[in-house]
Amino acid sequence: MSFTSILKNPIEYLKGVGPQRADLLKKEAGIFTFEDLLNYFPYRHIDRTKVARIADIHPDSDYVLVSGKVISVEELGEKRSRRFVVSMSDGSGIMELVWFQGINWVNKILHTGTPLRVFGKVGFFMNSLQMAHPEFEIINTTHTPTRDFLEPVYPSTEKLKARQLGGRNIAQLTYALLQLLSEKDLPENLPLTILEKYKLKNRFESYKNIHFPSNQGEWQDAVTRLKYEELFISQLRLGLVRFQRNTFSKGLIFEKSGDFLNDFYHHHLPFELTNAQKRVLKEIRRDMGSGRQMNRLLQGDVGSGKTMVALLSMLIAAGNGYQSCFMAPTEILARQHYDNLKTMLGNLNIEIGIITGSSSAKEKREVLAKCADGILHIIIGTHALIEDTVQFKNLGLAIIDEQHRFGVEQRAKLWKKNTVPPHILVMTATPIPRTLALTAYGDLEYSIMDEMPAGRIPITTVHRMEYRRPDVMGFVRSEIDKGRQVYIIYPLIEESAKLDFENLMKGYEDVKAYFPEPKYYISVVHGRQKKDMKTINMSRFVEGDTQIMVSTTVIEVGVNVPNASVMVIENSEKFGLTQLHQLRGRVGRGSEKSYCILMSKVKMTPDAKARIKIMCETNDGFKIAEKDLEIRGPGDIEGTRQSGELNFKLANIVEDRAILEQARHDAENIIKQDNTLSGAAYTGLRMFLQSDGKRTGWSKIS
Ligand code: ADP
Ligand code: MG
């Protein structure tokens, strides 16, 4: 059933919009339809239901609305201290309005005698009441002084404002739109049980009240309801995807562990598996034998031994006659996995190949041919493996290592590599917060490795300011003299690649001065090097020919040199938490005590201080991930920016994590009870999902 709603109308159909403004609304605000406008929410409301008297304003009055007249205007100061000061009076007192920017513009508009209404945060400056950069409006006589609802303030841009599409104009459009709508345009989609359980307000009311509430309480209720709806619908969708896949999708059946796994497990395993590794392997084995396609996310802290789990899973695939591909985020890492797996596999009869950007045309041809013929059991590579040129005879398992950036769409590309989609295992580089896992990876099953291999000695992390450099270098020397190796890492900030490079090279010279040849040898790796130089420098360090690795963050993920015991991070205040944790994870991989030294300037932002403090306090990647999300907010988490699954309009997965958990739980219960949502209680929900069928994939089941 399809039902066309006025909400699907293109925005130019709205009175007062027209083609040109519609164009701008599309480009600048992503507003294409009535529905988009309805979902363009105000970031704040102005309480114009009450006008404050200047005489009554006190220092903690915060935001107030004042109505009065300009009594004088004055331009003061020069250059940087130039400012425009307007005195206004409402009969009860006088208040100053100050502008430091946009002076010429305000100067043109405000003159002595101009009647105006201003809104802003008040402060006291030199004993006089002041409002800096207030929102203001010139009041003409026909204007009603107060309203019976709170006025919404919408985000706008310079370009929009130039076309009379400032926040206030958007409010007018939204107001007009709401007049056109009735309950049937926004029918209730949440089941009654849920509305009652959380005392949520009705959908149509909530849309009205999020824009034009009569008071703060109404607005809060509207937000609560719409946030819940947003999270619930997304969790229901993800839950339905999981359900459909578990029920309807066919998966390759790997019946046995197979000879490869058994042989390797009993004769070549270099160490006893941790309990976590064993448990996860069982989960994977069960998935791959179930007749359904595996789609699993493996979360493990840095160094928890994910590679071994990957290898054992690929051996199961091989033992059942299927090929595997193993995808790494960088070439260096792909190469290292290849070397590592080759060594571990020894004389086992497993054919393994690698394909990267630096493979020669001939090598590529050969590997691709072997892959297509089914000769290769395992192929390792970068992203390039998802390209269409890479064909398999019978791909049974795809493993994506250390990726944050691998979204649903890319995974879907992998599915097409075989007529029956291969099993998929996504391994994270560092743990991600549960809320992110539920949203960005909410369509996946979920395994956790929360245990480190035995015998690891916890890494000691310290913070050192710049002036302690001589001590730090002295410590580095003593570790090298004990036979250890050391990383010294410089930040890489894309915007200023040139500066980063100079910074790194200067650092390299400094390090060389402390550690001269021939007693010491240094590897240097950075983004501007030719690939083979990178590889040579890298492998010299891996082989132990150089004691020090000076590098940008290109070595960030995955690199494994167990003999390295010190990680010095320069300008550590410039790194994000996950990145610091990931970098730290390069040491502490062997049997020796390891150290991470976070160098920084004395002056740091509060966020940077907080990050460094957390790093010094804990080695637990799961804890760090939660803190990271708290500090940075969800919009900023590495690699998730483009992730459509996280584009919530209202909800914030950090602040609203309790709602998210509830919504997840409710969605699961509903799917358990009625997985086609055909019960009368779910009519509204079903209709809603059907009208939005494309996004849900819902059409497939009904
Ligand atoms: P990550 O989970 O960060 O990818 P790796 O797979 O690179 O970690 O493993 C880190 C190190 O721990 C490697 O040197 C690996 O050989 C070793 N390792 C993995 N599992 C075990 C284990 N069960 N016992 C001892 N060492 C292990
Ligand atoms: Mg790894």
XYZ file of C-alpha atoms and ligand atoms in Angstrom:
730
model
C 0.000 0.000 0.000
C 1.275 3.402 -0.776
C -0.041 6.676 0.407
C 1.050 10.014 -0.894
C 1.376 12.662 1.662
C 1.573 16.389 1.259
C 4.840 15.998 3.175
C 6.494 14.597 0.078
C 5.808 17.814 -1.822
C 8.869 19.593 -3.136
C 9.677 22.612 -1.027
C 9.020 25.041 -3.902
C 5.316 24.195 -3.596
C 5.205 25.920 -0.246
C 3.743 29.380 -0.422
C 6.503 31.956 -0.145
C 9.291 29.703 -1.356
C 9.496 29.686 -5.142
C 12.229 28.160 -7.314
C 15.173 30.374 -6.336
C 14.745 30.193 -2.615
C 13.962 26.504 -2.958
C 17.302 26.068 -4.641
C 19.085 27.717 -1.757
C 17.160 25.757 0.839
C 18.230 22.579 -0.897
C 21.863 23.535 -1.201
C 22.362 25.274 2.093
C 20.069 23.421 4.440
C 19.303 20.117 2.723
C 15.607 20.995 2.664
C 14.060 19.398 -0.433
C 10.528 18.630 0.693
C 7.868 19.746 3.135
C 8.967 16.859 5.284
C 12.544 18.096 5.371
C 11.381 21.498 6.510
C 9.264 19.917 9.190
C 12.340 18.060 10.353
C 14.496 21.167 10.344
C 14.386 21.814 14.052
C 15.020 25.044 15.938
C 18.130 25.022 18.085
C 16.520 27.231 20.683
C 13.402 29.185 21.481
C 12.965 32.797 22.361
C 10.547 33.464 25.087
C 8.750 36.486 23.743
C 5.740 35.729 25.813
C 7.358 37.893 28.447
C 9.123 41.209 27.927
C 11.551 42.072 30.704
C 11.764 45.549 32.228
C 15.314 46.858 32.119
C 14.987 47.932 35.754
C 14.213 44.343 36.749
C 17.185 42.758 35.006
C 19.824 41.435 37.362
C 23.219 39.865 36.725
C 21.910 36.293 36.519
C 18.965 37.062 34.258
C 20.638 35.225 31.373
C 18.661 35.586 28.122
C 16.004 38.260 28.099
C 13.705 40.016 25.695
C 13.633 43.800 25.990
C 11.534 46.243 24.068
C 12.338 49.959 23.759
C 13.873 52.758 21.737
C 17.361 53.708 20.685
C 18.447 56.801 22.593
C 21.972 57.150 21.224
C 24.453 55.451 18.906
C 28.198 55.767 19.039
C 31.155 54.266 17.240
C 34.139 53.861 19.529
C 37.760 52.716 19.306
C 39.883 51.914 16.322
C 40.985 48.817 14.465
C 40.807 45.828 16.777
C 39.050 47.697 19.533
C 36.510 49.249 17.191
C 32.981 48.779 18.443
C 29.505 50.143 17.991
C 27.533 51.011 21.078
C 23.807 51.657 21.139
C 21.971 52.820 24.230
C 18.362 51.816 24.473
C 15.712 52.729 26.972
C 12.368 51.152 27.819
C 11.294 53.850 30.207
C 12.367 51.856 33.251
C 16.103 51.972 32.597
C 18.905 52.042 30.105
C 20.815 49.200 28.536
C 23.809 49.174 26.189
C 24.008 47.063 23.080
C 27.479 46.399 21.682
C 28.717 45.132 18.355
C 32.326 44.280 17.596
C 31.563 42.926 14.155
C 29.170 43.831 11.405
C 29.447 47.434 12.601
C 28.743 49.081 9.271
C 25.625 47.045 8.832
C 24.184 47.837 12.272
C 25.174 51.466 11.879
C 22.998 51.720 8.816
C 19.963 50.215 10.492
C 19.901 51.645 14.000
C 19.491 55.339 14.673
C 18.359 57.453 17.557
C 14.646 56.930 17.937
C 14.476 53.520 16.248
C 11.953 51.350 18.111
C 13.384 47.909 18.614
C 13.157 44.670 20.440
C 16.305 42.868 21.404
C 17.009 39.461 22.682
C 20.247 38.218 24.145
C 22.329 37.324 27.111
C 22.783 40.212 29.486
C 25.943 41.038 31.322
C 27.289 43.852 33.419
C 30.222 45.781 32.067
C 31.715 48.687 34.042
C 28.528 48.760 36.084
C 26.228 49.151 33.159
C 23.852 46.618 31.752
C 25.043 45.325 28.437
C 24.111 42.932 25.694
C 26.742 42.010 23.111
C 25.627 41.117 19.603
C 21.953 40.811 20.512
C 19.382 39.445 18.147
C 17.232 42.415 17.317
C 14.162 43.321 15.430
C 12.879 46.716 14.512
C 9.301 46.899 15.645
C 6.781 48.554 13.470
C 3.591 49.687 15.050
C 1.418 46.900 13.708
C 3.576 44.283 15.361
C 1.966 42.537 18.288
C 4.298 42.901 21.203
C 3.957 39.405 22.606
C 3.059 35.957 21.383
C 1.290 33.048 22.979
C 3.999 30.609 21.936
C 7.753 30.495 22.177
C 9.447 31.600 18.989
C 11.736 29.077 17.384
C 15.211 30.065 16.235
C 16.550 28.081 13.326
C 20.086 27.690 12.089
C 20.740 29.681 8.959
C 23.694 30.617 6.775
C 24.973 33.845 5.251
C 23.712 32.815 1.835
C 20.270 32.004 3.184
C 20.092 35.256 5.089
C 20.959 37.194 1.948
C 17.824 35.736 0.348
C 15.505 36.531 3.227
C 15.868 33.045 4.587
C 17.247 33.889 8.005
C 16.136 32.044 11.104
C 13.027 34.155 11.425
C 11.947 33.593 7.821
C 12.365 29.891 8.254
C 10.123 30.161 11.298
C 7.471 31.793 9.125
C 7.716 29.033 6.529
C 7.481 26.372 9.176
C 4.511 28.095 10.707
C 2.788 28.212 7.325
C 3.574 24.560 6.737
C 2.115 23.508 10.059
C -1.122 25.302 9.160
C -1.420 23.000 6.144
C -0.962 19.832 8.137
C -3.393 17.823 10.126
C -3.206 14.686 12.208
C -3.611 12.478 9.155
C -0.384 13.799 7.651
C 1.547 12.756 10.703
C -0.312 9.688 11.908
C 0.850 8.029 15.082
C 3.476 5.389 14.378
C 4.381 4.197 17.852
C 2.332 1.384 19.385
C 0.022 2.398 22.192
C 1.845 0.231 24.712
C 4.997 2.232 24.148
C 3.250 5.586 24.254
C 1.742 4.591 27.559
C 4.852 3.020 28.982
C 6.889 6.199 28.572
C 3.979 8.653 28.659
C 4.960 9.941 25.227
C 2.932 12.606 23.499
C 1.154 12.080 20.221
C 3.155 12.471 17.035
C 1.331 15.357 15.384
C 1.274 17.372 18.617
C 4.940 16.720 19.115
C 5.827 18.055 15.690
C 3.826 21.182 16.365
C 5.326 21.663 19.775
C 8.905 21.125 18.859
C 8.559 24.159 16.621
C 5.967 26.313 18.366
C 5.456 25.252 21.983
C 3.474 27.401 24.395
C 5.999 26.757 27.086
C 9.233 25.013 27.866
C 7.477 21.917 29.187
C 5.628 21.319 25.930
C 8.834 21.647 24.011
C 10.603 19.171 26.288
C 7.810 16.614 25.870
C 7.954 17.005 22.112
C 11.704 16.485 22.039
C 11.484 13.434 24.250
C 8.894 11.855 22.022
C 10.596 12.599 18.725
C 13.976 11.462 20.014
C 12.508 8.201 21.177
C 10.770 7.762 17.841
C 13.959 8.434 15.931
C 16.025 5.961 17.911
C 13.272 3.381 18.054
C 12.660 3.459 14.309
C 16.374 3.133 13.572
C 16.726 0.234 15.997
C 13.639 -1.419 14.572
C 15.030 -1.132 11.056
C 18.373 -2.584 12.070
C 16.620 -5.291 14.036
C 14.488 -6.185 11.033
C 17.578 -6.369 8.823
C 19.159 -8.780 11.298
C 15.926 -10.729 11.572
C 15.401 -11.004 7.821
C 18.954 -12.107 7.322
C 18.745 -14.664 10.080
C 15.503 -16.045 8.774
C 15.499 -15.713 5.034
C 19.019 -15.277 3.809
C 20.892 -18.376 2.886
C 24.439 -18.683 4.048
C 27.229 -20.997 3.052
C 27.401 -23.927 5.394
C 30.828 -24.750 6.757
C 30.034 -28.128 8.243
C 33.357 -29.027 9.729
C 36.398 -27.437 11.293
C 38.372 -29.086 8.530
C 41.851 -30.535 8.281
C 43.647 -27.218 7.945
C 42.301 -25.933 11.220
C 42.877 -29.201 13.047
C 46.406 -29.577 11.764
C 47.285 -25.982 12.584
C 45.568 -26.001 15.945
C 47.293 -29.129 17.144
C 50.728 -28.729 15.610
C 51.461 -25.121 14.724
C 49.655 -22.879 17.170
C 52.417 -20.637 18.563
C 50.639 -20.032 21.873
C 47.674 -21.110 23.933
C 44.577 -19.139 22.910
C 43.030 -16.832 25.464
C 39.572 -17.776 26.700
C 38.180 -14.788 24.844
C 39.759 -15.956 21.596
C 38.322 -19.434 22.116
C 34.877 -18.075 22.863
C 34.826 -15.800 19.824
C 36.093 -18.567 17.592
C 33.210 -20.746 18.784
C 30.741 -17.974 17.970
C 32.196 -17.628 14.504
C 32.262 -21.369 13.952
C 28.618 -21.604 14.993
C 27.613 -18.744 12.677
C 29.410 -20.248 9.730
C 27.826 -23.638 10.276
C 24.308 -22.343 10.799
C 23.201 -22.119 7.193
C 22.824 -18.378 7.581
C 25.221 -15.717 6.515
C 27.480 -14.539 9.297
C 27.631 -10.777 9.812
C 29.671 -10.280 12.903
C 31.507 -7.408 14.504
C 34.520 -8.409 16.563
C 35.497 -5.831 19.124
C 38.823 -6.320 20.759
C 41.265 -4.021 22.397
C 44.605 -3.324 20.753
C 46.807 -6.372 21.188
C 44.005 -8.752 22.187
C 44.958 -11.058 19.328
C 42.353 -10.497 16.648
C 44.684 -11.596 13.860
C 44.831 -15.131 15.220
C 41.044 -15.306 15.316
C 41.005 -14.143 11.709
C 43.535 -16.761 10.657
C 41.722 -19.621 12.363
C 38.430 -18.565 10.774
C 40.052 -18.503 7.357
C 41.432 -21.977 7.951
C 37.904 -23.199 8.650
C 36.785 -21.673 5.347
C 39.670 -23.325 3.510
C 38.932 -26.654 5.163
C 35.403 -26.448 3.792
C 36.640 -25.665 0.314
C 36.132 -21.905 0.338
C 38.345 -18.897 -0.247
C 38.806 -16.008 2.175
C 39.835 -12.426 1.771
C 41.457 -10.391 4.504
C 41.264 -6.649 4.130
C 43.599 -4.242 5.919
C 43.388 -0.440 6.040
C 46.920 0.255 4.776
C 49.440 -1.369 2.505
C 52.027 -1.619 5.244
C 49.579 -3.522 7.334
C 48.459 -5.776 4.497
C 52.106 -6.615 3.839
C 52.705 -7.335 7.493
C 49.669 -9.609 7.743
C 50.885 -11.431 4.675
C 54.381 -11.996 6.066
C 53.006 -12.897 9.451
C 50.469 -15.401 8.139
C 53.029 -16.954 5.811
C 55.398 -17.522 8.710
C 52.688 -18.911 10.963
C 51.311 -21.206 8.295
C 54.773 -22.649 7.630
C 54.530 -25.759 5.502
C 50.780 -26.082 5.769
C 49.301 -26.505 2.315
C 47.605 -23.127 2.185
C 47.994 -20.863 -0.854
C 48.098 -17.238 0.133
C 48.420 -14.143 -2.023
C 48.626 -10.413 -1.625
C 47.454 -7.600 -3.811
C 48.199 -3.953 -3.072
C 48.598 -0.689 -4.929
C 52.320 -1.263 -5.252
C 52.051 -4.728 -6.764
C 53.354 -4.623 -10.333
C 50.922 -5.128 -13.190
C 52.312 -8.589 -13.760
C 52.023 -9.568 -10.102
C 48.494 -8.264 -10.024
C 47.517 -10.240 -13.094
C 48.918 -13.413 -11.636
C 47.300 -13.012 -8.249
C 43.957 -12.050 -9.784
C 44.069 -15.077 -12.042
C 44.879 -17.413 -9.162
C 42.102 -15.852 -7.157
C 39.553 -16.290 -9.925
C 40.670 -19.882 -10.538
C 40.272 -20.742 -6.897
C 43.936 -21.659 -6.450
C 44.383 -19.109 -3.670
C 42.854 -20.010 -0.318
C 43.537 -16.627 1.177
C 44.007 -13.243 -0.435
C 45.214 -10.275 1.556
C 44.971 -6.672 0.470
C 43.634 -3.216 1.056
C 40.287 -1.694 0.161
C 41.064 -2.514 -3.440
C 39.805 -6.032 -2.742
C 36.207 -4.900 -3.016
C 36.749 -3.676 -6.576
C 35.017 -5.539 -9.351
C 38.334 -6.576 -10.884
C 38.857 -8.931 -7.969
C 36.914 -12.090 -8.774
C 36.721 -15.229 -6.711
C 35.921 -18.795 -7.584
C 34.104 -19.325 -4.307
C 34.571 -16.625 -1.728
C 33.333 -17.962 1.590
C 34.622 -15.497 4.148
C 35.560 -11.825 4.054
C 37.387 -10.303 7.008
C 37.722 -6.578 7.385
C 40.511 -5.696 9.779
C 40.970 -2.504 11.758
C 38.303 -0.580 9.931
C 36.103 2.130 11.234
C 35.221 3.245 7.808
C 33.515 0.190 6.484
C 29.828 0.958 6.220
C 26.796 -1.057 5.288
C 27.146 -0.149 1.624
C 30.685 -1.408 1.318
C 29.769 -4.582 3.098
C 26.939 -5.009 0.627
C 29.491 -4.858 -2.188
C 31.297 -7.792 -0.661
C 28.129 -9.814 -0.498
C 27.923 -9.745 -4.259
C 31.253 -11.488 -4.640
C 29.510 -14.829 -4.500
C 26.041 -16.034 -5.492
C 25.472 -16.997 -1.902
C 26.949 -14.093 0.052
C 30.154 -14.847 1.949
C 30.375 -14.738 5.708
C 31.543 -11.389 6.977
C 33.662 -10.561 9.983
C 34.439 -6.935 10.795
C 37.217 -6.355 13.324
C 37.570 -2.947 14.959
C 40.925 -1.277 15.449
C 40.109 -0.274 18.980
C 36.911 -0.808 20.890
C 34.066 1.458 19.985
C 31.471 2.615 22.503
C 28.431 0.428 22.806
C 26.149 3.199 21.613
C 28.122 3.450 18.388
C 28.134 -0.283 17.968
C 24.347 -0.320 18.343
C 23.897 2.332 15.690
C 26.746 2.288 13.176
C 27.029 -1.498 13.362
C 23.559 -2.251 14.629
C 22.852 -4.703 11.826
C 25.723 -6.934 12.934
C 26.019 -9.567 15.608
C 28.522 -8.634 18.175
C 31.519 -10.365 19.788
C 33.832 -8.970 22.395
C 37.396 -9.946 23.231
C 37.944 -8.404 26.620
C 41.004 -10.349 27.628
C 44.668 -9.854 26.840
C 47.067 -12.714 26.157
C 48.680 -13.942 29.357
C 52.001 -12.555 30.482
C 51.519 -9.039 29.230
C 52.884 -6.441 31.587
C 50.687 -3.327 31.664
C 52.142 -0.343 29.810
C 53.118 2.610 31.967
C 51.995 5.907 30.476
C 53.403 9.256 31.547
C 52.970 12.836 30.467
C 56.106 14.946 29.971
C 56.276 18.618 29.094
C 58.688 19.845 26.499
C 61.325 20.980 29.011
C 61.796 17.393 30.214
C 63.037 16.302 26.779
C 66.627 15.617 27.909
C 65.362 13.207 30.606
C 63.070 11.527 28.107
C 65.878 11.036 25.608
C 68.091 9.717 28.387
C 65.443 7.149 29.223
C 65.073 6.198 25.571
C 68.834 5.632 25.398
C 68.809 3.376 28.436
C 66.051 1.239 26.879
C 67.884 0.979 23.564
C 71.026 0.000 25.400
C 69.031 -2.848 26.950
C 68.297 -4.034 23.419
C 64.820 -2.579 23.045
C 63.376 -0.541 20.167
C 61.576 2.792 20.259
C 58.888 4.604 18.288
C 58.856 8.397 18.100
C 55.630 9.627 16.537
C 54.741 13.018 15.116
C 51.210 14.193 14.423
C 49.762 14.270 10.969
C 47.150 16.877 10.388
C 45.883 16.831 6.873
C 45.246 20.561 6.572
C 48.889 21.423 6.933
C 50.727 18.520 5.386
C 53.714 20.741 4.642
C 54.084 21.886 8.236
C 53.695 18.361 9.506
C 56.432 17.233 7.241
C 58.792 19.993 8.353
C 57.952 19.212 11.932
C 58.756 15.572 11.403
C 62.032 16.237 9.592
C 63.139 18.678 12.256
C 62.292 16.091 14.869
C 64.242 13.496 12.937
C 67.325 15.751 12.931
C 66.967 16.246 16.690
C 66.680 12.538 17.298
C 69.739 11.951 15.107
C 71.695 14.420 17.210
C 70.814 12.456 20.347
C 71.401 9.101 18.694
C 74.255 9.311 16.205
C 75.336 6.570 13.842
C 76.992 4.095 13.860
C 75.952 3.175 17.365
C 72.310 3.919 16.580
C 70.280 3.570 13.410
C 67.011 5.263 12.712
C 64.122 4.423 10.372
C 61.974 7.237 9.144
C 58.546 6.745 7.589
C 56.192 9.442 6.361
C 53.511 10.112 3.827
C 55.781 11.809 1.285
C 58.030 8.830 0.815
C 57.905 6.555 -2.173
C 56.236 3.307 -1.286
C 59.362 1.199 -1.489
C 61.277 3.601 0.766
C 58.495 3.258 3.279
C 58.619 -0.484 3.040
C 62.417 -0.597 3.377
C 62.401 1.674 6.418
C 59.571 -0.256 7.948
C 61.125 -3.643 7.449
C 64.507 -2.535 8.776
C 62.760 -1.631 12.006
C 60.754 -4.841 12.035
C 63.967 -6.847 11.522
C 65.680 -4.931 14.320
C 68.305 -3.323 12.063
C 67.234 0.097 13.287
C 66.513 0.834 16.935
C 64.362 3.885 16.430
C 61.361 4.487 14.225
C 60.594 8.139 13.614
C 57.258 8.374 11.906
C 53.980 10.109 11.396
C 50.850 8.218 12.209
C 51.155 6.049 9.115
C 52.201 3.238 11.436
C 49.208 3.864 13.609
C 47.272 0.682 13.187
C 48.207 -2.914 13.484
C 51.985 -2.843 13.168
C 53.505 -5.521 15.350
C 57.103 -5.304 16.601
C 57.129 -7.084 19.966
C 60.663 -5.935 20.781
C 59.606 -2.270 20.787
C 59.131 -1.121 24.372
C 58.900 2.671 24.211
C 56.395 4.822 22.390
C 57.149 8.533 22.458
C 54.302 10.642 21.080
C 55.306 14.193 20.187
C 52.676 16.971 20.372
C 50.410 14.432 21.964
C 47.916 17.206 22.664
C 47.092 17.162 18.961
C 45.948 13.556 18.869
C 42.521 12.144 19.522
C 42.035 9.601 22.262
C 41.439 6.561 20.119
C 44.456 7.434 18.077
C 46.640 7.776 21.170
C 45.389 4.465 22.443
C 45.950 2.829 19.086
C 49.494 4.221 18.956
C 50.227 3.101 22.471
C 49.095 -0.354 21.460
C 52.232 -0.645 19.284
C 54.236 -1.332 22.439
C 53.581 -3.770 25.247
C 53.398 -6.626 22.750
C 56.362 -8.570 24.017
C 57.466 -9.915 27.376
C 59.256 -6.689 28.402
C 57.868 -3.825 30.428
C 56.794 -1.045 28.049
C 56.331 2.697 28.309
C 54.324 5.336 26.539
C 55.542 8.907 26.899
C 53.152 11.664 25.926
C 55.103 14.823 25.115
C 53.294 18.145 25.052
C 53.626 21.854 25.323
C 52.852 23.410 28.677
C 49.789 25.179 27.324
C 46.952 22.888 26.356
C 43.218 23.067 25.809
C 41.034 21.546 28.531
C 40.053 18.746 26.143
C 43.680 17.910 25.420
C 44.411 17.837 29.156
C 41.452 15.543 29.698
C 42.640 13.181 26.969
C 46.156 12.953 28.332
C 44.878 12.408 31.836
C 42.702 9.500 30.732
C 45.614 7.972 28.830
C 47.791 8.105 31.935
C 45.030 6.602 34.074
C 43.906 3.602 32.061
C 44.982 1.028 29.506
C 41.446 -0.178 28.968
C 40.352 0.528 25.409
C 36.684 0.023 26.219
C 36.826 2.725 28.885
C 38.779 5.020 26.600
C 36.256 4.619 23.818
C 33.433 5.764 26.090
C 35.428 8.768 27.282
C 36.340 9.652 23.733
C 32.735 9.746 22.688
C 31.940 11.908 25.705
C 34.669 14.415 24.949
C 34.243 14.635 21.224
C 30.591 13.975 20.699
C 29.286 11.520 18.119
C 29.617 13.788 15.103
C 33.332 13.696 15.363
C 34.195 10.109 15.920
C 36.725 9.071 13.376
C 35.318 7.607 10.245
C 31.717 7.819 11.279
C 31.053 11.239 9.861
C 29.838 9.922 6.541
C 28.032 7.093 8.182
C 24.363 7.478 7.331
C 23.369 5.355 10.288
C 24.499 8.102 12.624
C 22.688 10.995 11.044
C 20.186 11.492 13.763
C 18.280 14.708 13.526
C 17.538 15.075 17.187
C 19.031 12.266 19.158
C 22.576 12.377 20.355
C 23.905 8.942 21.054
C 26.030 10.163 23.929
C 23.440 12.160 25.802
C 20.580 9.926 24.850
C 22.200 6.603 25.359
C 19.619 5.567 27.939
C 16.839 6.180 25.416
C 18.827 4.288 22.798
C 19.110 1.241 25.028
C 15.397 1.340 25.786
C 14.503 1.760 22.154
C 16.730 -1.161 21.206
C 15.121 -3.331 23.834
C 11.596 -2.350 22.783
C 12.356 -2.936 19.115
C 13.745 -6.393 19.833
C 10.696 -7.327 21.865
C 8.348 -6.262 19.132
C 10.242 -8.221 16.494
C 10.162 -11.253 18.768
C 6.395 -10.993 19.230
C 5.357 -10.083 15.720
C 8.099 -10.026 13.141
C 5.831 -8.962 10.297
C 4.182 -6.279 12.435
C 0.825 -7.511 11.193
C -0.972 -7.212 14.542
C -3.481 -4.396 14.898
C -1.267 -2.758 17.520
C 1.391 -2.183 14.898
C -0.710 -0.806 12.058
C 0.672 2.695 12.435
C 4.210 1.436 12.675
C 3.810 -0.834 9.652
C 2.331 1.940 7.531
C 5.111 4.259 8.536
C 7.825 1.797 7.572
C 6.071 0.957 4.310
C 5.791 4.568 3.289
C 9.500 4.734 3.884
C 10.090 1.361 2.271
C 13.225 2.192 0.387
C 15.223 2.853 3.507
C 13.952 -0.154 5.388
C 14.126 -2.799 2.723
C 10.751 -3.576 4.216
C 9.133 -4.251 0.877
C 11.098 -7.492 0.804
C 9.036 -9.099 3.522
C 5.554 -7.807 3.066
P 45.249 -6.952 17.565
O 44.051 -7.512 18.261
O 45.582 -5.592 18.030
O 45.147 -7.071 16.072
P 47.344 -8.862 17.211
O 46.493 -9.874 16.553
O 48.279 -8.108 16.360
O 46.464 -7.860 18.053
O 48.129 -9.580 18.391
C 49.051 -8.912 19.193
C 50.190 -9.801 19.600
O 49.758 -10.788 20.515
C 50.816 -10.564 18.442
O 52.210 -10.579 18.616
C 50.232 -11.940 18.577
O 51.068 -12.910 18.035
C 50.123 -12.080 20.072
N 49.102 -12.993 20.529
C 47.858 -13.142 20.019
N 47.161 -14.049 20.711
C 47.962 -14.488 21.688
C 47.821 -15.446 22.733
N 46.689 -16.122 22.911
N 48.876 -15.645 23.563
C 50.007 -14.948 23.393
N 50.223 -14.058 22.420
C 49.209 -13.811 21.574
Mg 45.328 -6.139 14.400
